[in-house]
Coordinates of C-alpha atoms in Angstrom, one line a residue:
Chain A
M15 CA -83.6 -121.6 99.2
K16 CA -80.8 -119.8 101.1
M17 CA -78.5 -121.9 103.2
Q18 CA -76.1 -120.6 105.8
V19 CA -72.4 -121.7 105.7
K20 CA -71.0 -121.9 109.2
L21 CA -67.5 -122.2 110.5
P22 CA -67.3 -125.9 111.7
Q23 CA -65.5 -127.1 114.8
L24 CA -62.5 -129.1 113.6
A25 CA -61.4 -130.1 117.0
P26 CA -63.0 -130.1 120.5
E27 CA -60.7 -127.3 121.7
M28 CA -61.3 -125.1 118.7
A29 CA -63.1 -121.8 119.5
S30 CA -62.3 -119.7 116.5
A31 CA -60.4 -119.6 113.2
V32 CA -59.1 -117.2 110.6
I33 CA -60.6 -117.5 107.1
V34 CA -57.5 -118.1 105.0
A35 CA -59.0 -118.1 101.5
W36 CA -62.2 -118.4 99.7
L37 CA -61.9 -121.1 97.0
K38 CA -65.0 -119.9 95.2
A39 CA -66.1 -116.4 94.3
E40 CA -69.6 -114.9 94.8
G41 CA -71.9 -116.0 92.0
E42 CA -70.0 -119.3 91.3
P43 CA -71.7 -122.6 91.5
V44 CA -70.7 -125.0 94.3
A45 CA -71.1 -128.8 94.4
A46 CA -71.9 -130.7 97.6
G47 CA -68.6 -131.9 99.1
E48 CA -66.5 -129.4 97.1
A49 CA -63.9 -127.4 99.0
L50 CA -65.4 -124.0 99.6
F51 CA -62.9 -122.2 101.8
E52 CA -59.8 -122.7 103.9
V53 CA -59.4 -121.9 107.6
E54 CA -56.6 -121.7 110.1
T55 CA -56.7 -122.4 113.8
D56 CA -53.7 -123.2 116.1
K57 CA -51.4 -123.5 113.1
V58 CA -53.6 -126.0 111.3
V59 CA -54.9 -125.2 107.9
S60 CA -58.0 -127.1 106.7
S61 CA -60.3 -126.8 103.8
V62 CA -64.0 -126.8 104.5
E63 CA -66.4 -128.5 102.1
A64 CA -69.8 -127.3 101.1
E65 CA -72.6 -129.3 102.7
A66 CA -75.0 -128.8 99.8
A67 CA -74.9 -127.7 96.2
G68 CA -75.9 -124.3 95.0
T69 CA -74.5 -120.9 94.1
L70 CA -72.2 -119.0 96.5
E71 CA -74.4 -115.9 96.9
K72 CA -72.6 -113.9 99.6
I73 CA -69.3 -114.1 101.5
L74 CA -69.9 -112.6 104.9
V75 CA -66.4 -113.1 106.4
P76 CA -63.6 -112.2 104.0
A77 CA -60.2 -113.8 103.9
G78 CA -57.9 -112.6 106.6
E79 CA -60.7 -112.2 109.2
A80 CA -61.2 -114.3 112.3
C81 CA -64.6 -115.6 113.4
S82 CA -66.0 -118.0 116.1
V83 CA -67.0 -121.6 115.6
G84 CA -70.6 -121.6 114.4
S85 CA -70.5 -118.1 112.9
V86 CA -72.2 -117.7 109.5
V87 CA -69.4 -117.0 107.0
A88 CA -71.4 -117.2 103.8
E89 CA -74.7 -117.9 102.2
I90 CA -75.4 -120.4 99.4
E91 CA -78.5 -120.2 97.3
G92 CA -79.6 -123.7 96.6
Chain B
M203 CA -45.1 -150.1 108.3
G204 CA -44.4 -146.5 107.3
K205 CA -41.7 -145.1 105.0
F206 CA -39.3 -142.3 105.7
I207 CA -37.6 -140.4 102.9
F208 CA -34.4 -138.4 103.6
S209 CA -34.2 -135.9 100.8
K210 CA -30.8 -134.8 99.5
E211 CA -32.2 -131.7 97.9
Q212 CA -31.6 -128.3 99.6
S213 CA -34.3 -126.2 97.9
A214 CA -37.1 -125.1 100.2
A215 CA -39.4 -124.5 97.2
Y216 CA -38.9 -128.1 96.1
H217 CA -39.5 -129.5 99.6
L218 CA -42.7 -127.3 100.0
A219 CA -43.8 -128.6 96.6
L220 CA -43.1 -132.2 97.6
E221 CA -45.0 -131.7 100.9
A222 CA -48.0 -130.3 99.0
Y223 CA -47.9 -133.2 96.6
L224 CA -47.8 -135.8 99.3
H225 CA -50.6 -134.0 101.2
E226 CA -52.9 -133.1 98.4
Q227 CA -52.6 -136.4 96.6
A228 CA -53.4 -138.2 99.9
I229 CA -50.4 -140.5 99.4
A230 CA -50.7 -141.4 103.1
R231 CA -54.3 -142.6 102.8
D232 CA -53.2 -146.1 103.6
E233 CA -49.5 -145.9 104.6
S234 CA -47.7 -143.3 106.7
F235 CA -44.7 -141.3 105.3
A236 CA -42.1 -139.2 106.9
L237 CA -40.0 -136.7 104.9
I238 CA -36.8 -135.4 106.3
Y239 CA -34.8 -132.5 104.8
V240 CA -32.5 -129.6 105.2
N241 CA -32.8 -126.4 103.2
R242 CA -30.5 -123.6 102.1
P243 CA -31.1 -120.3 104.0
T244 CA -34.8 -119.6 103.6
V245 CA -37.6 -118.0 105.6
V246 CA -40.8 -120.1 105.3
Y247 CA -44.0 -118.5 106.5
G248 CA -47.5 -119.8 107.1
R249 CA -50.3 -120.1 104.7
A250 CA -52.3 -117.1 106.0
Q251 CA -49.4 -114.8 106.9
N252 CA -48.4 -111.4 105.6
P253 CA -44.7 -111.9 104.8
Y254 CA -44.3 -108.1 104.7
R255 CA -45.3 -108.0 108.3
E256 CA -43.5 -111.0 109.6
V257 CA -40.1 -110.8 107.8
D258 CA -37.5 -108.1 107.1
W259 CA -37.9 -109.0 103.5
V260 CA -35.6 -106.3 102.2
Q261 CA -32.8 -107.6 104.4
A262 CA -33.6 -111.2 103.5
T263 CA -33.3 -110.4 99.8
E264 CA -30.0 -108.5 100.3
R265 CA -28.6 -111.4 102.3
G266 CA -29.6 -114.1 99.8
V267 CA -32.3 -115.6 102.0
A268 CA -35.2 -117.0 100.0
L269 CA -38.8 -116.4 101.0
H270 CA -41.6 -119.0 100.6
R271 CA -45.1 -119.6 101.7
R272 CA -46.1 -123.1 102.9
I273 CA -49.5 -124.8 102.8
S274 CA -49.8 -125.3 106.6
G275 CA -50.6 -122.7 109.2
G276 CA -48.5 -121.0 111.9
G277 CA -45.7 -118.5 111.8
A278 CA -42.5 -117.6 110.0
V279 CA -39.6 -119.9 110.6
Y280 CA -35.9 -119.7 109.5
H281 CA -34.2 -122.6 107.7
D282 CA -30.6 -123.2 107.0
E283 CA -28.1 -126.0 106.9
G284 CA -28.3 -126.2 110.7
V285 CA -32.1 -126.8 110.8
L286 CA -33.6 -130.2 110.4
N287 CA -37.1 -130.3 108.9
Y288 CA -39.5 -133.2 109.1
A289 CA -43.0 -133.8 107.8
F290 CA -45.3 -136.7 108.8
F291 CA -48.1 -137.7 106.5
V292 CA -50.6 -140.1 108.2
P293 CA -54.2 -141.2 107.6
R294 CA -56.6 -138.7 109.1
R295 CA -57.9 -139.5 112.6
Q296 CA -59.8 -137.0 114.7
A297 CA -57.5 -137.7 117.7
L298 CA -54.5 -136.4 115.7
V299 CA -56.0 -133.1 114.7
L300 CA -54.1 -130.4 116.7
N301 CA -52.3 -133.2 118.5
Y302 CA -48.8 -131.9 118.1
A303 CA -47.6 -134.0 121.1
Y304 CA -48.2 -137.2 119.1
F305 CA -45.9 -136.1 116.3
L306 CA -43.3 -134.7 118.6
E307 CA -43.0 -137.9 120.6
P308 CA -40.1 -139.4 118.6
L309 CA -38.0 -136.3 119.0
R310 CA -38.9 -136.0 122.7
A311 CA -37.9 -139.7 123.2
V312 CA -34.5 -139.1 121.6
L313 CA -34.0 -136.1 123.8
R314 CA -34.9 -138.2 126.9
E315 CA -32.4 -140.8 125.9
L316 CA -29.8 -138.0 125.8
G317 CA -30.9 -136.9 129.3
L318 CA -32.9 -133.9 128.2
A319 CA -36.4 -133.1 129.4
S320 CA -38.6 -131.1 127.0
E321 CA -42.0 -129.5 127.3
I322 CA -44.6 -128.5 124.7
L323 CA -45.8 -125.0 125.1
R324 CA -48.4 -123.0 123.2
K325 CA -49.7 -126.4 121.9
S326 CA -47.1 -126.8 119.1
N327 CA -43.7 -125.5 120.3
L328 CA -41.1 -127.7 121.9
Y329 CA -38.9 -126.2 124.5
V330 CA -35.8 -127.5 126.2
A331 CA -34.3 -125.7 129.2
G332 CA -36.8 -122.9 128.7
R333 CA -35.8 -122.2 125.1
K334 CA -37.7 -123.1 121.9
I335 CA -36.1 -125.6 119.7
S336 CA -39.0 -126.8 117.5
G337 CA -42.1 -125.2 115.9
N338 CA -44.8 -127.2 114.3
A339 CA -47.9 -126.8 112.1
Q340 CA -50.5 -129.0 110.3
A341 CA -52.5 -129.2 107.2
L342 CA -55.7 -131.3 107.2
G343 CA -57.0 -133.0 104.1
A344 CA -60.2 -135.1 103.9
E345 CA -58.2 -138.3 104.3
V346 CA -54.8 -137.4 105.6
I347 CA -53.0 -135.1 108.0
M348 CA -49.6 -133.5 107.4
S349 CA -47.9 -132.5 110.6
H350 CA -44.5 -130.9 110.1
G351 CA -41.9 -128.9 112.0
T352 CA -38.4 -127.8 112.4
I353 CA -35.6 -128.7 114.8
L354 CA -33.3 -125.7 115.4
F355 CA -29.9 -127.5 115.8
S356 CA -27.1 -125.2 114.7
A357 CA -28.8 -122.4 112.8
N358 CA -27.4 -119.0 112.2
T359 CA -29.4 -117.4 115.0
E360 CA -28.0 -113.9 114.2
L361 CA -29.6 -114.1 110.8
L362 CA -32.8 -115.7 112.3
E363 CA -33.2 -112.8 114.8
A364 CA -32.4 -110.2 112.2
L365 CA -35.0 -111.4 109.8
L366 CA -37.9 -112.6 112.0
H367 CA -38.8 -109.4 113.8
S368 CA -41.7 -108.6 116.0
P369 CA -45.0 -107.8 114.2
S370 CA -44.5 -104.5 112.4
A371 CA -46.5 -101.6 113.8
Q372 CA -46.5 -100.1 110.4
V373 CA -48.6 -102.8 108.8
D374 CA -52.2 -102.6 109.8
R375 CA -53.6 -105.9 108.7
V376 CA -52.6 -108.7 111.0
A377 CA -53.6 -111.9 109.2
V378 CA -52.0 -114.7 111.3
P379 CA -49.1 -113.3 113.3
S380 CA -45.9 -115.2 114.1
D381 CA -45.3 -116.5 117.6
I382 CA -42.0 -114.9 118.4
A383 CA -40.2 -117.0 121.0
C384 CA -36.8 -117.1 122.6
V385 CA -35.0 -119.7 120.5
K386 CA -31.7 -121.6 121.1
N387 CA -29.8 -124.1 119.1
L388 CA -30.2 -127.6 120.4
R389 CA -26.5 -128.3 119.8
E390 CA -25.6 -125.7 122.3
I391 CA -27.9 -127.1 124.9
L392 CA -26.6 -130.6 124.3
A393 CA -23.0 -129.5 124.5
E394 CA -23.7 -127.8 127.9
R395 CA -24.7 -131.2 129.1
G396 CA -21.7 -133.0 127.7
H397 CA -23.1 -134.3 124.4
E398 CA -21.1 -133.3 121.3
L399 CA -23.4 -134.2 118.5
S400 CA -23.6 -133.1 114.8
L401 CA -26.9 -132.6 113.0
G402 CA -26.2 -135.9 111.2
D403 CA -25.9 -137.6 114.6
L404 CA -29.2 -136.3 115.8
T405 CA -30.9 -137.1 112.5
Q406 CA -29.6 -140.7 112.7
L407 CA -30.8 -141.1 116.3
W408 CA -34.3 -139.8 115.3
L409 CA -34.5 -142.1 112.3
D410 CA -33.3 -145.1 114.4
Y411 CA -36.1 -144.3 116.8
L412 CA -38.6 -144.2 114.0
E413 CA -37.4 -147.6 112.8
R414 CA -37.2 -149.2 116.2
V415 CA -40.2 -147.7 117.9
G416 CA -42.0 -145.7 115.3
L417 CA -44.9 -143.2 115.6
G418 CA -47.9 -144.3 117.5
G419 CA -46.7 -147.9 117.3
E420 CA -46.1 -147.8 113.6
S421 CA -42.4 -148.2 112.7
F422 CA -40.9 -146.6 109.6
Q423 CA -38.4 -148.0 107.1
E424 CA -36.3 -146.1 104.7
G425 CA -37.9 -145.6 101.3
S426 CA -37.2 -143.5 98.3
L427 CA -39.1 -141.4 95.7
S428 CA -39.5 -142.7 92.2
P429 CA -38.0 -140.7 89.4
E430 CA -41.5 -140.4 88.0
L431 CA -42.8 -138.9 91.2
E432 CA -39.9 -136.4 91.4
T433 CA -40.6 -135.3 87.8
L434 CA -44.3 -134.9 88.6
V435 CA -43.5 -132.8 91.6
R436 CA -41.1 -130.5 89.7
Q437 CA -43.4 -130.1 86.8
D438 CA -46.8 -129.8 88.4
Y439 CA -46.2 -128.5 92.0
L440 CA -42.8 -126.6 92.1
P441 CA -44.0 -123.7 89.8
R442 CA -46.6 -122.8 92.4
F443 CA -44.0 -122.5 95.2
L444 CA -41.6 -120.5 93.0
S445 CA -44.3 -118.1 91.9
R446 CA -44.7 -114.5 93.1
A447 CA -48.5 -115.1 93.0
W448 CA -48.3 -117.8 95.7
N449 CA -45.5 -116.4 97.8
F450 CA -46.6 -112.8 97.9
G451 CA -49.8 -112.3 95.9
R452 CA -51.8 -114.5 98.3
T453 CA -51.3 -111.9 101.0
A454 CA -54.6 -110.3 102.1
P455 CA -54.9 -106.5 101.3
F456 CA -53.2 -104.3 103.8
Q457 CA -52.0 -100.8 104.5
L458 CA -48.3 -100.1 104.9
R459 CA -47.0 -97.0 106.5
I460 CA -43.4 -96.0 105.6
S461 CA -41.3 -93.0 106.5
T462 CA -39.0 -90.8 104.3
P463 CA -35.5 -91.8 105.2
E464 CA -34.0 -89.3 107.7
A465 CA -30.8 -89.0 105.5
L466 CA -32.9 -87.7 102.6
R467 CA -35.2 -85.2 104.3
A468 CA -32.7 -82.4 104.0
D469 CA -32.4 -82.9 100.2
Y470 CA -36.2 -83.1 99.8
G471 CA -37.0 -80.1 101.9
E472 CA -39.4 -79.5 104.8
K473 CA -42.5 -79.6 102.6
F474 CA -41.8 -83.2 101.5
P475 CA -44.0 -85.6 103.5
R476 CA -42.4 -87.5 106.3
H477 CA -44.7 -90.4 106.2
W478 CA -46.6 -92.3 103.5
Q479 CA -49.6 -94.6 103.5
L480 CA -49.5 -97.4 100.9
S481 CA -52.4 -99.5 100.0
I482 CA -51.3 -103.0 99.0
R483 CA -53.4 -105.5 97.2
E484 CA -52.1 -108.8 95.9
A485 CA -48.6 -107.6 96.7
V486 CA -49.0 -104.6 94.4
I487 CA -48.9 -101.0 95.6
E488 CA -52.3 -99.7 94.6
S489 CA -51.7 -96.2 95.8
C490 CA -49.0 -94.2 97.7
R491 CA -50.2 -91.1 99.5
A492 CA -48.7 -88.7 101.9
A493 CA -50.0 -89.7 105.4
D494 CA -51.8 -86.9 107.3
E495 CA -50.1 -84.1 105.3
S496 CA -51.0 -82.1 102.3
E497 CA -49.4 -83.1 99.0
G498 CA -47.3 -80.8 96.9
A499 CA -46.0 -81.6 93.4
A500 CA -43.0 -83.5 94.6
A501 CA -45.1 -85.7 96.9
L502 CA -47.5 -86.4 94.1
A503 CA -44.6 -87.3 91.7
F504 CA -43.2 -89.7 94.3
G505 CA -46.5 -91.4 94.8
R506 CA -46.9 -91.9 91.1
L507 CA -43.5 -93.6 90.9
L508 CA -44.8 -96.3 93.2
E509 CA -48.4 -96.7 92.0
N510 CA -49.0 -100.2 90.5
C511 CA -45.5 -101.2 91.5
P512 CA -45.3 -104.8 92.8
L513 CA -44.0 -104.7 96.4
G514 CA -40.8 -106.6 95.6
Y515 CA -37.1 -105.8 95.9
K516 CA -36.1 -105.5 92.2
E517 CA -39.4 -104.0 91.3
L518 CA -39.0 -101.2 93.8
R519 CA -35.4 -100.6 92.7
Q520 CA -36.6 -100.2 89.2
A521 CA -39.5 -97.9 90.1
L522 CA -37.4 -95.7 92.3
A523 CA -34.4 -95.6 89.8
P524 CA -35.1 -92.0 88.8
L525 CA -34.1 -91.0 92.3
G526 CA -30.6 -92.3 91.8
D527 CA -28.8 -95.4 93.2
E528 CA -27.8 -93.8 96.6
S529 CA -31.4 -92.7 97.3
V530 CA -32.8 -96.0 96.3
S531 CA -30.5 -97.8 98.7
L532 CA -31.8 -95.5 101.5
W533 CA -35.4 -95.9 100.5
L534 CA -35.6 -99.7 100.3
P535 CA -35.2 -100.5 104.0
A536 CA -38.1 -98.1 104.7
F537 CA -40.4 -100.7 103.1
S538 CA -39.7 -103.4 105.7
S539 CA -38.3 -101.8 108.8

């Protein structure tokens, strides 16, 4: 089952963020709660954990790119 | 009751490693910490930045200024013996995320006691009399927040302005750009208002405030790092912050456009390309091609000198050595002007 990974809202005023780094590569397994990628917004860097376990199938927003809160940044095959 | 630690080290790499340890190990899960330190001349840039874009890295190297990447966000900042750095490590609460005002309150209170009003602009920068004296950034962990910043007290502003230039038009991949602002040393501002203070004086006032009033109602007492912790930081964390892979290799792929130095064009002839397009990945020059011009044998030979060369000072010197020392000295600034 394909699950969408979205950019979460870390703070009420956050509208977008830059993907700093992917901590997993496409094809790698991911555990629920494991740090999956890092984002930066307003000088804050935060890691974002996977909500469910599976395999990171596709990275849709590469490191260095910005996207809006709620954007689908990757897909996990559960 | 929180603890503050005044580090006597002057290595930016060590302090960045210590910050990473305190943050990643969630040391402040139950008890807050404040780390205070001063570094030797260094430019420290943000987690997601392209240092080649943000810093005149060739000049930094030639002037003995170290370059290091930190774990938090934000822009490039200059450190030297006239810059006080602080880092708070507190248990994570939603209200403190992006709340730079909370962490700046002790400094602002000290400035008020000295008769200086301050304002926070662009969320994380502290200004006095219209000039920026402090920049701040955060890193969020699952259980803790690190919020850190600098106080520009008596820095070498000539060097700061020479090294932290506006975003380079020749680098196409922006990553997270620095917020270039008009800075001024706090010591000058204080002196203009009749206060002759040293950095040590300001530091003591700030620490006294932390002991007396604290941060968010939590006061701080002086503490120290155990020898075991220091050893662990040096062995397990410091190598990362000294490594080329972390400081430069983490840069997202980008294109760099450079120009043949004017002083060399006569020697190379009219047919030699004036501009070059370099593809950089993991801080290595993947390819170097003439930009918008046809390539002759000399151009191809030049490109081959740089292919697979790490984009670093000594590496470029070595790769370009066949051109002769004088030419190399003219070429190097082209890579970061």
